[in-house]
C-alpha cells in the first residue's frame, strides 16, 4: 500500500505539465550554473586579483596593464595570423574541391571523399607528431626533400616564425580540409539542378554558374564555416603544443591559449592568465559579431 | 581531366602522411629523432620491435592509456548524447517559463571559447576532488551546447500530435520520450554519437590539465608525454600513433555514410 502511494506520487510529479519540461532541461541548467556561469564569474573576478599561494589581493586593472608586453602581443599576432591564413585557405580550397566532388562527371567520388576526410579522424597530437618530425631541419626530412624537388635549400622549419606558421597551417589544412568539404557538399546538394539548367539555357558558362548560383546559395554554409574557423583559429593550442610543447624558442608558435596555459599552469599567475582569457573572449565575440552583422546572419531564415 | 588530377593530388596530400607514419613506425626511434620523418624505406633497419615495446616492454602503460581512452570516450559519448537529447527535446517540445532564456544561453555558449575557462574549471575540479579521475575528464564537458542545439533543431521537426496521442494512451512524459520519440530521433542520435565520440577520443587540452598520473592518461596525453626531452620512449612514438589511429579508421571505413551524414545533418543550419 505504502509503496504504491509513493509510486503514484512520483508518477504525478514526473507528469506534472508544469514541472516536466524543467526535468528535461535540468542537465543543461545544472551544467550551465556549475561549469559555465560559475567559472565565467570566477575568471572575471580572478582577472582583477593577484593570486599567490594562499593569499589573494585585489589589484584593479594591473593584470590588464600587464598585457602590454611582447609575449602577449606576439601570442596575439600568432593567433591572428594563424586564423587569417587558415580562413584564407580552408574556405576557397574545400569549396572548389566540393564543387568538383559534386559534379556528375567526376569519377571515384566516394574514394576521394573518404580519403580527404580520413585525416580528421586522427588526434591533433598524432597529426602534430607526424608533421613535427616531417618538418625536421635535416635535408632528407619529408618536407625538405619535398621543397628540394623545386630546388629550394633545406629549411629550418620550426625555429623561424614564417616557416613555423607555414607548418601550422599545413597541419590545420591536412586535418580540416575534408570536414569543410563535407559541409560545402551538403550545402551544394541543397541547390536544385533546375537553376543550373536554366542558367545553361541562358548561356551561362561554368564560371558564371559558380559565381551567380553556387556562391550565393552556399552563403549560409560559408558563414557557418567562417564562424567556426574564427573560433578554431583563436583557440588553437594543441597544434602548437604538439610542435613545441610549452618551450617555444622566442615565442614561435605561442598562441593566446598556450600563453594562458604557460602563465596559469607553469608560472601560477592565475589572475594574469584570467585577464588574458577575458581578452580572448572579447576578441572572438567582437570578430564574430562584426562578421555576422556584415553577412546579415541576424536576419535568420525561418527554422 | 584537370579535375581528376587536382583530386588525385589532394588525395595524395591526405593519404601520404598515413603511409609515412606507418613506415616510420617500423624504424628505431633514435633514427626518427636524428633524421626526422623521411622518404627512405630501409628494410634492414625496420622491424616490429616498436610494436613489441608498445604492448610488452612498456609494462602495459600503452594498454592503460588505451583502456582509459576507450572508457572515457564510451562514458562521455553515452552520457552526453543522452543528456543533450533530453535537453534539446525539452526545448523543442514544451512551452514553459524561461524556455527562451535557456535557448539563448545555449546559443551564447556556442560562442564562448571554453579554453578561457580552464583555470576556474581546474580550481573547481580540485574542490570537487575529481582531478586525475575519469569523472574529472568527463563531467565539465558532458553537457555540450553544440549537441543540445543539434537535438533541438532535429526535435522541432517531430510531429507534436504524437505527444498528445501518447498522453491519451496513458503514457508518462518520459515514457513518450523513450518509447515514441527516441526511435524517431535515431538519425540524430547516430550523428551525435559519432561526433561526440570523435571529439572525446581526440580531446586534448582539458585531459592534459586534469590528468596527473601517467597510468591515468588518455592516448593523446600519453603520446604527447612521449615527446618530452626527458623521455627515452621515442621508439613508441609512431607505433603508438599508428595503433591509436587504426581502430578509428577501420570503424570509419565500415560506417562512412553515417560519419559523413553526421557532419552534414546538423552543421549547416547553424
Coordinates of C-alpha atoms in Angstrom, one line a residue:
Chain A
X1 CA 0.0 0.0 0.0
X2 CA 2.7 2.4 1.1
X3 CA 4.9 1.6 -1.9
X4 CA 2.0 2.1 -4.2
X5 CA 1.2 5.6 -3.0
X6 CA 4.9 6.5 -3.3
X7 CA 4.9 5.3 -6.9
X8 CA 1.8 7.3 -7.8
X9 CA 3.3 10.4 -6.1
X10 CA 6.5 10.3 -8.2
X11 CA 4.3 9.5 -11.2
X12 CA 2.2 12.6 -10.9
X13 CA 5.3 14.6 -10.1
X14 CA 7.1 13.3 -13.2
X15 CA 4.0 14.1 -15.3
X16 CA 3.0 17.5 -13.9
X17 CA 3.0 19.6 -17.0
X18 CA 4.5 22.5 -15.1
X19 CA 7.4 20.5 -13.8
X20 CA 8.3 18.0 -16.6
X21 CA 9.8 20.5 -19.0
X22 CA 12.3 21.6 -16.3
X23 CA 13.3 18.0 -15.7
X24 CA 14.1 17.6 -19.4
X25 CA 16.3 20.8 -19.4
X26 CA 17.7 20.3 -15.9
X27 CA 21.0 18.8 -17.2
X28 CA 21.7 22.0 -19.0
X29 CA 20.7 24.2 -16.1
X30 CA 23.0 22.3 -13.7
X31 CA 25.9 22.2 -16.2
X32 CA 25.4 25.9 -17.0
X33 CA 25.5 27.0 -13.4
X34 CA 28.3 24.8 -12.3
X35 CA 30.6 24.5 -15.4
X36 CA 29.9 27.7 -17.3
X37 CA 28.4 30.5 -15.2
X38 CA 30.5 29.9 -12.0
X39 CA 33.8 29.6 -13.9
X40 CA 32.9 32.6 -16.0
X41 CA 32.2 34.8 -13.0
X42 CA 35.2 33.4 -11.2
X43 CA 37.5 34.1 -14.1
X44 CA 36.3 37.7 -14.3
X45 CA 36.9 38.2 -10.6
X46 CA 40.3 36.4 -10.8
X47 CA 41.3 38.8 -13.6
X48 CA 41.3 41.7 -11.1
X49 CA 43.2 39.7 -8.5
X50 CA 46.7 38.7 -7.8
X51 CA 46.6 35.1 -6.6
X52 CA 49.6 34.0 -4.6
X53 CA 49.9 30.8 -2.5
X54 CA 47.0 31.0 -0.1
X55 CA 46.6 34.8 -0.4
X56 CA 44.5 36.8 -2.8
X57 CA 44.6 40.5 -3.2
X58 CA 42.6 42.9 -5.4
X59 CA 44.9 44.6 -7.9
X60 CA 42.4 46.5 -10.1
X61 CA 43.4 46.7 -13.7
X62 CA 47.0 45.7 -13.1
X63 CA 46.6 42.3 -14.8
X64 CA 45.2 44.1 -17.9
X65 CA 48.0 46.6 -17.9
X66 CA 50.5 43.8 -17.8
X67 CA 49.1 42.6 -21.2
X68 CA 51.1 45.2 -23.0
X69 CA 54.2 43.1 -23.2
X70 CA 55.9 41.5 -26.1
X71 CA 54.9 37.9 -25.2
X72 CA 51.2 38.7 -25.2
X73 CA 51.4 40.8 -28.4
X74 CA 53.4 38.0 -30.1
X75 CA 50.8 35.4 -29.0
X76 CA 48.0 37.7 -30.3
X77 CA 49.9 38.1 -33.6
X78 CA 50.4 34.4 -33.9
X79 CA 46.8 33.5 -33.2
X80 CA 45.6 36.3 -35.5
X81 CA 47.8 35.3 -38.5
X82 CA 47.0 31.6 -37.9
X83 CA 43.3 32.4 -38.0
X84 CA 43.8 34.6 -41.1
X85 CA 45.7 32.0 -43.1
X86 CA 43.5 29.1 -42.1
X87 CA 40.4 31.0 -43.3
X88 CA 42.1 32.1 -46.4
X89 CA 42.9 28.5 -47.4
X90 CA 40.3 26.5 -45.7
X91 CA 37.3 28.2 -47.3
X92 CA 38.1 28.6 -51.0
X93 CA 40.1 25.3 -51.4
X94 CA 37.4 23.0 -49.9
X95 CA 34.7 24.9 -51.7
X96 CA 36.3 24.3 -55.1
X97 CA 37.0 20.6 -54.2
X98 CA 33.4 20.2 -53.0
X99 CA 32.2 21.6 -56.4
X100 CA 34.5 19.1 -58.2
X101 CA 33.2 16.2 -56.0
X102 CA 29.6 17.2 -56.6
X103 CA 30.0 17.3 -60.4
X104 CA 28.3 14.5 -62.3
X105 CA 31.3 13.9 -64.4
X106 CA 33.8 13.2 -61.5
X107 CA 34.7 9.6 -61.1
X108 CA 35.6 7.7 -57.9
X109 CA 33.8 10.3 -55.8
X110 CA 33.4 8.1 -52.8
X111 CA 37.1 7.2 -52.7
X112 CA 38.1 10.9 -52.9
X113 CA 35.6 11.9 -50.3
X114 CA 36.7 9.3 -47.8
X115 CA 40.4 9.8 -48.3
X116 CA 40.1 13.5 -47.9
X117 CA 38.1 13.0 -44.7
X118 CA 40.4 10.5 -43.1
X119 CA 42.9 13.0 -41.6
X120 CA 40.1 14.4 -39.5
X121 CA 40.0 11.1 -37.6
X122 CA 43.5 11.5 -36.2
X123 CA 44.0 13.3 -33.0
X124 CA 45.9 16.6 -33.1
X125 CA 48.7 15.1 -31.2
X126 CA 49.2 12.2 -33.7
X127 CA 49.0 14.6 -36.6
X128 CA 51.2 17.1 -34.8
X129 CA 53.9 14.5 -34.1
X130 CA 53.9 13.4 -37.7
X131 CA 54.4 16.9 -39.0
X132 CA 56.8 17.9 -36.3
X133 CA 59.2 15.2 -37.4
X134 CA 58.4 15.8 -41.1
X135 CA 59.5 19.4 -40.6
X136 CA 62.9 18.4 -39.3
X137 CA 65.8 20.6 -40.3
X138 CA 67.8 17.8 -41.9
X139 CA 67.9 17.9 -45.7
X140 CA 66.4 14.4 -46.0
X141 CA 63.3 15.0 -44.0
X142 CA 60.0 14.7 -45.8
X143 CA 59.3 18.4 -46.1
X144 CA 62.9 19.4 -47.0
X145 CA 63.1 16.7 -49.6
X146 CA 59.8 17.9 -51.0
X147 CA 60.9 21.5 -51.3
X148 CA 64.2 20.1 -52.6
X149 CA 62.4 18.9 -55.7
X150 CA 61.8 22.5 -56.5
X151 CA 65.4 23.4 -56.0
X152 CA 64.9 25.1 -52.6
X153 CA 67.6 24.7 -50.0
X154 CA 66.7 22.8 -46.8
X155 CA 64.7 25.0 -44.4
X156 CA 64.9 25.2 -40.6
X157 CA 61.2 24.8 -40.3
X158 CA 60.2 25.0 -36.7
X159 CA 62.7 27.5 -35.4
X160 CA 61.8 30.5 -37.6
X161 CA 58.5 32.3 -37.5
X162 CA 57.4 32.3 -41.1
X163 CA 58.2 28.6 -41.9
X164 CA 56.7 27.7 -38.5
X165 CA 53.5 29.4 -39.4
X166 CA 53.5 27.5 -42.7
X167 CA 54.0 24.3 -40.7
X168 CA 51.0 25.1 -38.5
X169 CA 48.8 26.0 -41.4
X170 CA 49.7 22.8 -43.3
X171 CA 48.8 20.7 -40.3
X172 CA 45.5 22.5 -40.0
X173 CA 44.8 22.2 -43.7
X174 CA 45.5 18.5 -43.6
X175 CA 43.2 17.8 -40.7
X176 CA 40.3 20.1 -41.6
X177 CA 40.1 20.1 -45.4
X178 CA 37.8 17.0 -45.5
X179 CA 35.5 18.3 -42.8
X180 CA 34.9 21.6 -44.6
X181 CA 34.5 19.8 -47.9
X182 CA 31.6 17.8 -46.3
X183 CA 30.0 21.0 -45.0
X184 CA 30.1 22.5 -48.5
X185 CA 29.0 19.3 -50.2
X186 CA 25.9 19.2 -48.0
X187 CA 25.2 22.8 -49.0
X188 CA 25.7 22.0 -52.7
X189 CA 23.3 19.1 -52.5
X190 CA 20.6 21.5 -51.5
X191 CA 20.8 23.6 -54.7
X192 CA 18.2 22.4 -57.2
X193 CA 19.6 21.2 -60.6
X194 CA 17.0 23.2 -62.4
X195 CA 18.6 26.5 -61.6
X196 CA 21.8 25.3 -63.3
X197 CA 19.9 24.0 -66.2
X198 CA 18.0 27.3 -66.6
X199 CA 21.3 29.2 -66.4
X200 CA 22.8 26.9 -69.0
X201 CA 19.9 27.7 -71.4
X202 CA 20.6 31.4 -70.8
X203 CA 24.2 30.8 -72.0
X204 CA 25.9 30.9 -68.6
X205 CA 29.4 29.3 -68.6
X206 CA 30.9 27.4 -65.7
X207 CA 32.4 30.4 -64.0
X208 CA 29.1 32.4 -64.3
X209 CA 27.2 29.5 -62.7
X210 CA 29.8 29.2 -59.9
X211 CA 29.7 33.0 -59.2
X212 CA 26.0 33.6 -59.6
X213 CA 24.4 30.4 -58.4
X214 CA 26.8 28.3 -56.3
X215 CA 28.3 31.1 -54.1
X216 CA 25.0 32.9 -53.2
X217 CA 23.3 29.6 -52.5
X218 CA 26.1 28.5 -50.3
X219 CA 26.2 31.7 -48.3
X220 CA 24.8 30.2 -45.1
X221 CA 27.3 27.4 -45.1
X222 CA 30.1 29.7 -45.9
X223 CA 29.2 31.9 -42.9
X224 CA 28.9 28.9 -40.7
X225 CA 32.4 27.6 -41.7
X226 CA 33.8 31.1 -41.3
X227 CA 32.4 31.4 -37.8
X228 CA 33.7 28.1 -36.6
X229 CA 37.1 28.9 -38.2
X230 CA 37.4 32.1 -36.3
X231 CA 36.7 30.2 -33.0
X232 CA 39.0 27.3 -34.1
X233 CA 41.8 29.7 -35.1
X234 CA 41.8 31.8 -31.9
X235 CA 41.6 28.9 -29.5
X236 CA 44.3 26.9 -31.2
X237 CA 46.6 25.3 -28.7
X238 CA 47.1 21.6 -29.2
X239 CA 48.7 22.0 -32.6
X240 CA 51.3 24.4 -31.2
X241 CA 51.8 22.1 -28.2
X242 CA 52.4 19.1 -30.5
X243 CA 55.1 21.1 -32.3
X244 CA 56.9 22.8 -29.4
X245 CA 55.3 21.8 -26.1
X246 CA 55.4 24.9 -23.9
X247 CA 59.0 25.8 -24.7
X248 CA 58.7 27.8 -27.9
X249 CA 62.0 29.4 -28.8
X250 CA 61.4 33.2 -29.0
X251 CA 57.6 32.6 -28.6
X252 CA 57.4 31.0 -32.1
X253 CA 54.1 29.3 -32.3
X254 CA 52.9 30.5 -28.9
X255 CA 49.2 31.2 -29.2
X256 CA 46.9 33.0 -26.8
X257 CA 45.7 29.7 -25.3
X258 CA 49.3 28.5 -25.0
X259 CA 50.1 31.7 -23.2
X260 CA 47.2 31.2 -20.8
X261 CA 48.4 27.6 -20.2
X262 CA 52.0 28.8 -19.7
X263 CA 51.1 31.7 -17.4
X264 CA 48.5 29.8 -15.5
X265 CA 49.9 26.4 -15.0
X266 CA 53.7 26.9 -15.3
X267 CA 54.0 30.3 -13.6
X268 CA 50.9 30.0 -11.4
X269 CA 49.9 33.6 -12.2
X270 CA 46.2 32.8 -12.2
X271 CA 45.0 36.4 -12.2
X272 CA 47.0 37.4 -15.2
X273 CA 46.1 34.2 -17.0
X274 CA 42.4 35.1 -16.4
X275 CA 42.9 38.5 -17.9
X276 CA 44.4 37.0 -21.0
X277 CA 41.3 34.7 -21.2
X278 CA 38.9 37.6 -21.0
X279 CA 40.7 39.4 -23.9
X280 CA 40.4 36.2 -25.9
X281 CA 36.7 36.0 -25.3
X282 CA 36.2 39.7 -26.3
X283 CA 38.3 39.3 -29.4
X284 CA 36.3 36.2 -30.6
X285 CA 33.0 37.8 -29.8
X286 CA 33.8 41.1 -31.5
X287 CA 35.1 39.4 -34.7
X288 CA 32.1 37.2 -34.9
X289 CA 29.5 39.9 -34.2
X290 CA 31.1 42.1 -36.9
X291 CA 31.2 39.1 -39.2
X292 CA 27.6 38.1 -38.5
X293 CA 26.3 41.6 -38.8
X294 CA 28.3 42.1 -42.1
X295 CA 26.9 39.0 -43.7
X296 CA 23.5 39.5 -42.3
X297 CA 23.1 36.3 -40.3
X298 CA 20.8 38.2 -37.8
X299 CA 18.2 38.1 -40.5
X300 CA 17.6 34.5 -39.7
X301 CA 15.7 32.3 -42.1
X302 CA 12.7 30.6 -40.5
X303 CA 13.5 27.4 -38.6
Chain B
X1 CA 40.9 15.6 -66.8
X2 CA 42.3 18.5 -64.9
X3 CA 39.6 17.8 -62.3
X4 CA 40.8 14.3 -61.7
X5 CA 44.4 15.5 -61.5
X6 CA 43.6 18.0 -58.8
X7 CA 41.6 15.5 -56.8
X8 CA 44.4 12.9 -57.1
X9 CA 46.9 15.4 -55.8
X10 CA 44.7 16.3 -52.9
X11 CA 44.0 12.6 -52.1
X12 CA 47.8 12.1 -52.0
X13 CA 48.2 15.0 -49.7
X14 CA 45.6 13.5 -47.4
X15 CA 46.8 9.9 -47.5
X16 CA 50.6 10.0 -47.8
X17 CA 51.1 11.1 -44.2
X18 CA 49.3 7.9 -43.1
X19 CA 51.7 5.9 -45.3
X20 CA 54.8 7.6 -43.9
X21 CA 53.5 7.3 -40.4
X22 CA 53.2 3.6 -40.9
X23 CA 56.7 3.3 -42.4
X24 CA 58.2 5.4 -39.6
X25 CA 56.5 3.2 -37.0
X26 CA 58.9 0.4 -38.1
X27 CA 62.0 2.5 -37.7
X28 CA 64.0 2.8 -34.5
X29 CA 63.0 6.0 -32.5
X30 CA 66.6 7.3 -32.4
X31 CA 66.6 7.3 -36.2
X32 CA 63.5 9.4 -36.3
X33 CA 64.8 11.9 -33.8
X34 CA 68.1 12.2 -35.7
X35 CA 66.8 12.3 -39.2
X36 CA 63.1 13.2 -38.9
X37 CA 60.5 11.5 -41.0
X38 CA 62.0 10.9 -44.4
X39 CA 61.2 9.1 -47.6
X40 CA 63.8 6.4 -47.2
X41 CA 62.4 2.8 -46.8
X42 CA 65.4 0.8 -45.4
X43 CA 64.2 -2.7 -44.8
X44 CA 67.3 -3.7 -42.9
X45 CA 66.7 -1.2 -40.1
X46 CA 63.0 -1.7 -40.0
X47 CA 61.4 -4.2 -37.6
X48 CA 58.3 -4.9 -35.4
X49 CA 60.4 -4.1 -32.4
X50 CA 58.5 -0.8 -31.7
X51 CA 55.2 -2.7 -31.6
X52 CA 56.7 -5.2 -29.2
X53 CA 57.8 -2.4 -26.9
X54 CA 54.4 -0.8 -27.1
X55 CA 52.5 -3.8 -26.0
X56 CA 55.0 -5.8 -23.9
X57 CA 58.1 -4.0 -22.7
X58 CA 56.4 -0.7 -21.7
X59 CA 54.8 -2.6 -18.7
X60 CA 51.4 -2.2 -20.3
X61 CA 51.4 1.6 -20.0
X62 CA 50.2 1.9 -23.5
X63 CA 47.4 -0.5 -22.9
X64 CA 46.4 1.6 -19.8
X65 CA 46.2 4.7 -22.0
X66 CA 44.2 2.7 -24.5
X67 CA 41.8 1.4 -21.9
X68 CA 41.4 4.9 -20.4
X69 CA 40.6 6.4 -23.8
X70 CA 38.1 3.7 -24.6
X71 CA 36.3 4.0 -21.2
X72 CA 36.3 7.8 -21.2
X73 CA 35.1 8.0 -24.8
X74 CA 32.4 5.4 -24.2
X75 CA 31.1 7.0 -21.0
X76 CA 31.4 10.6 -22.3
X77 CA 29.6 9.7 -25.5
X78 CA 26.7 7.8 -24.0
X79 CA 26.1 10.2 -21.1
X80 CA 26.5 13.3 -23.1
X81 CA 24.3 12.2 -26.1
X82 CA 21.6 11.1 -23.7
X83 CA 21.6 14.3 -21.6
X84 CA 21.8 16.6 -24.6
X85 CA 18.9 14.7 -26.3
X86 CA 16.8 15.3 -23.2
X87 CA 17.5 19.0 -23.2
X88 CA 17.2 19.5 -26.9
X89 CA 13.9 17.6 -26.9
X90 CA 12.6 19.5 -23.9
X91 CA 13.4 22.8 -25.6
X92 CA 11.7 21.8 -28.8
X93 CA 8.6 20.1 -27.4
X94 CA 7.4 22.0 -24.4
X95 CA 6.3 25.5 -23.6
X96 CA 7.5 26.8 -20.2
X97 CA 8.7 29.9 -18.5
X98 CA 12.3 30.6 -19.2
X99 CA 12.4 28.5 -22.3
X100 CA 13.6 31.3 -24.5
X101 CA 16.2 32.3 -21.9
X102 CA 17.6 28.8 -21.8
X103 CA 17.8 28.6 -25.6
X104 CA 19.5 32.0 -25.8
X105 CA 22.0 30.7 -23.2
X106 CA 22.7 27.6 -25.3
X107 CA 23.4 29.9 -28.3
X108 CA 25.7 32.2 -26.3
X109 CA 27.7 29.2 -25.0
X110 CA 28.3 28.2 -28.6
X111 CA 30.2 31.5 -28.9
X112 CA 32.3 31.2 -25.7
X113 CA 35.7 29.6 -26.3
X114 CA 35.8 27.1 -23.5
X115 CA 39.6 27.4 -23.3
X116 CA 39.2 30.6 -21.3
X117 CA 37.5 28.7 -18.5
X118 CA 40.2 26.1 -18.0
X119 CA 41.7 27.9 -14.9
X120 CA 38.5 28.2 -12.9
X121 CA 37.4 24.8 -14.1
X122 CA 40.7 23.4 -12.7
X123 CA 40.0 25.1 -9.4
X124 CA 36.5 23.8 -9.3
X125 CA 37.7 20.3 -10.1
X126 CA 40.2 20.5 -7.2
X127 CA 37.2 21.4 -4.9
X128 CA 35.1 18.6 -6.2
X129 CA 38.0 16.1 -5.8
X130 CA 37.8 15.0 -9.4
X131 CA 41.3 15.8 -10.5
X132 CA 43.1 12.8 -12.1
X133 CA 39.8 10.8 -12.4
X134 CA 37.6 9.8 -15.3
X135 CA 34.8 12.0 -13.8
X136 CA 37.2 14.9 -13.9
X137 CA 37.7 14.5 -17.6
X138 CA 34.1 13.8 -18.4
X139 CA 31.9 16.0 -16.1
X140 CA 32.8 19.5 -17.2
X141 CA 32.1 18.8 -20.8
X142 CA 29.3 16.3 -20.6
X143 CA 26.6 18.8 -21.5
X144 CA 27.5 20.2 -24.8
X145 CA 25.8 23.3 -26.3
X146 CA 26.5 22.1 -29.8
X147 CA 24.7 18.8 -29.2
X148 CA 21.8 20.4 -27.5
X149 CA 21.4 22.8 -30.4
X150 CA 21.6 19.9 -32.8
X151 CA 18.9 17.8 -31.0
X152 CA 16.7 20.8 -30.6
X153 CA 16.8 21.6 -34.3
X154 CA 16.0 17.9 -35.1
X155 CA 13.2 17.5 -32.5
X156 CA 11.4 20.6 -33.7
X157 CA 10.6 18.7 -36.8
X158 CA 8.9 15.9 -34.9
X159 CA 5.1 15.7 -35.0
X160 CA 3.6 17.1 -31.8
X161 CA 0.4 15.1 -32.3
X162 CA 2.4 12.1 -31.1
X163 CA 2.8 13.8 -27.7
X164 CA -0.9 14.1 -27.3
X165 CA -1.6 10.6 -28.6
X166 CA 0.8 9.2 -26.1
X167 CA -0.8 11.1 -23.3
X168 CA -4.3 9.9 -24.2
X169 CA -2.9 6.3 -24.1
X170 CA -1.7 6.9 -20.6
X171 CA 2.0 7.1 -21.3
X172 CA 4.1 9.2 -19.0
X173 CA 6.1 12.1 -20.4
X174 CA 9.3 10.2 -20.1
X175 CA 7.6 7.2 -21.5
X176 CA 6.7 9.2 -24.5
X177 CA 10.3 10.3 -24.9
X178 CA 11.8 6.9 -24.5
X179 CA 9.2 4.8 -26.4
X180 CA 7.9 7.1 -29.1
X181 CA 10.2 10.0 -29.7
X182 CA 13.6 8.4 -29.2
X183 CA 13.1 5.9 -32.0
X184 CA 12.1 8.8 -34.3
X185 CA 15.3 10.7 -33.4
X186 CA 17.5 7.8 -34.4
X187 CA 19.3 9.6 -37.2
X188 CA 20.1 12.5 -34.8
X189 CA 21.4 10.0 -32.2
X190 CA 23.6 8.3 -34.8
X191 CA 25.1 11.6 -35.9
X192 CA 25.8 12.9 -32.4
X193 CA 27.2 9.6 -31.2
X194 CA 29.8 9.7 -33.9
X195 CA 30.6 13.4 -33.4
X196 CA 30.9 13.2 -29.7
X197 CA 33.0 10.0 -29.9
X198 CA 35.4 11.7 -32.3
X199 CA 35.5 14.8 -30.0
X200 CA 36.2 12.9 -26.9
X201 CA 38.6 10.3 -28.4
X202 CA 40.8 13.2 -29.6
X203 CA 40.2 15.7 -26.7
X204 CA 43.5 17.2 -25.6
X205 CA 43.5 20.5 -23.7
X206 CA 41.3 19.6 -20.8
X207 CA 42.6 16.0 -20.2
X208 CA 46.1 17.4 -20.3
X209 CA 45.2 19.6 -17.3
X210 CA 43.1 17.2 -15.3
X211 CA 45.1 14.0 -15.6
X212 CA 48.2 13.9 -13.5
X213 CA 49.3 10.3 -13.2
X214 CA 51.0 8.5 -16.1
X215 CA 48.7 5.5 -15.8
X216 CA 45.6 7.6 -15.9
X217 CA 46.5 9.3 -19.2
X218 CA 44.4 9.0 -22.3
X219 CA 46.0 8.2 -25.6
X220 CA 46.6 11.7 -26.8
X221 CA 48.1 12.8 -23.5
X222 CA 50.2 9.7 -23.2
X223 CA 51.5 10.1 -26.7
X224 CA 52.3 13.8 -26.1
X225 CA 54.1 12.8 -22.9
X226 CA 56.5 10.7 -25.0
X227 CA 57.9 13.8 -26.7
X228 CA 59.3 15.3 -23.6
X229 CA 63.0 15.9 -23.6
X230 CA 63.4 13.6 -20.6
X231 CA 61.9 10.6 -22.1
X232 CA 63.7 7.8 -23.9
X233 CA 60.5 6.4 -25.2
X234 CA 60.8 7.6 -28.7
X235 CA 60.5 4.1 -30.1
X236 CA 56.9 4.1 -29.1
X237 CA 56.1 7.4 -30.8
X238 CA 54.9 6.2 -34.1
X239 CA 53.9 2.7 -33.3
X240 CA 51.7 4.3 -30.6
X241 CA 50.3 6.8 -33.1
X242 CA 49.6 4.1 -35.7
X243 CA 47.9 1.9 -33.1
X244 CA 45.7 4.7 -31.9
X245 CA 44.6 5.7 -35.4
X246 CA 44.0 2.2 -36.9
X247 CA 40.8 1.3 -35.0
X248 CA 39.1 4.6 -35.8
X249 CA 40.0 4.2 -39.5
X250 CA 38.5 0.7 -39.5
X251 CA 35.3 1.9 -37.9
X252 CA 35.2 4.8 -40.3
X253 CA 35.6 2.6 -43.4
X254 CA 32.7 0.4 -42.2
X255 CA 30.4 3.4 -41.4
X256 CA 31.5 6.0 -44.0
X257 CA 27.9 7.1 -44.7
X258 CA 26.9 7.8 -41.1
X259 CA 30.2 9.6 -40.4
X260 CA 29.6 11.9 -43.3
X261 CA 25.9 12.5 -42.6
X262 CA 26.8 13.1 -39.0
X263 CA 28.6 16.2 -40.1
X264 CA 26.0 17.4 -42.5
X265 CA 22.7 16.9 -40.7
X266 CA 23.5 19.5 -38.1
X267 CA 26.1 21.8 -39.2
X268 CA 24.5 23.7 -42.0
X269 CA 21.6 25.2 -40.3
X270 CA 23.7 27.0 -37.7

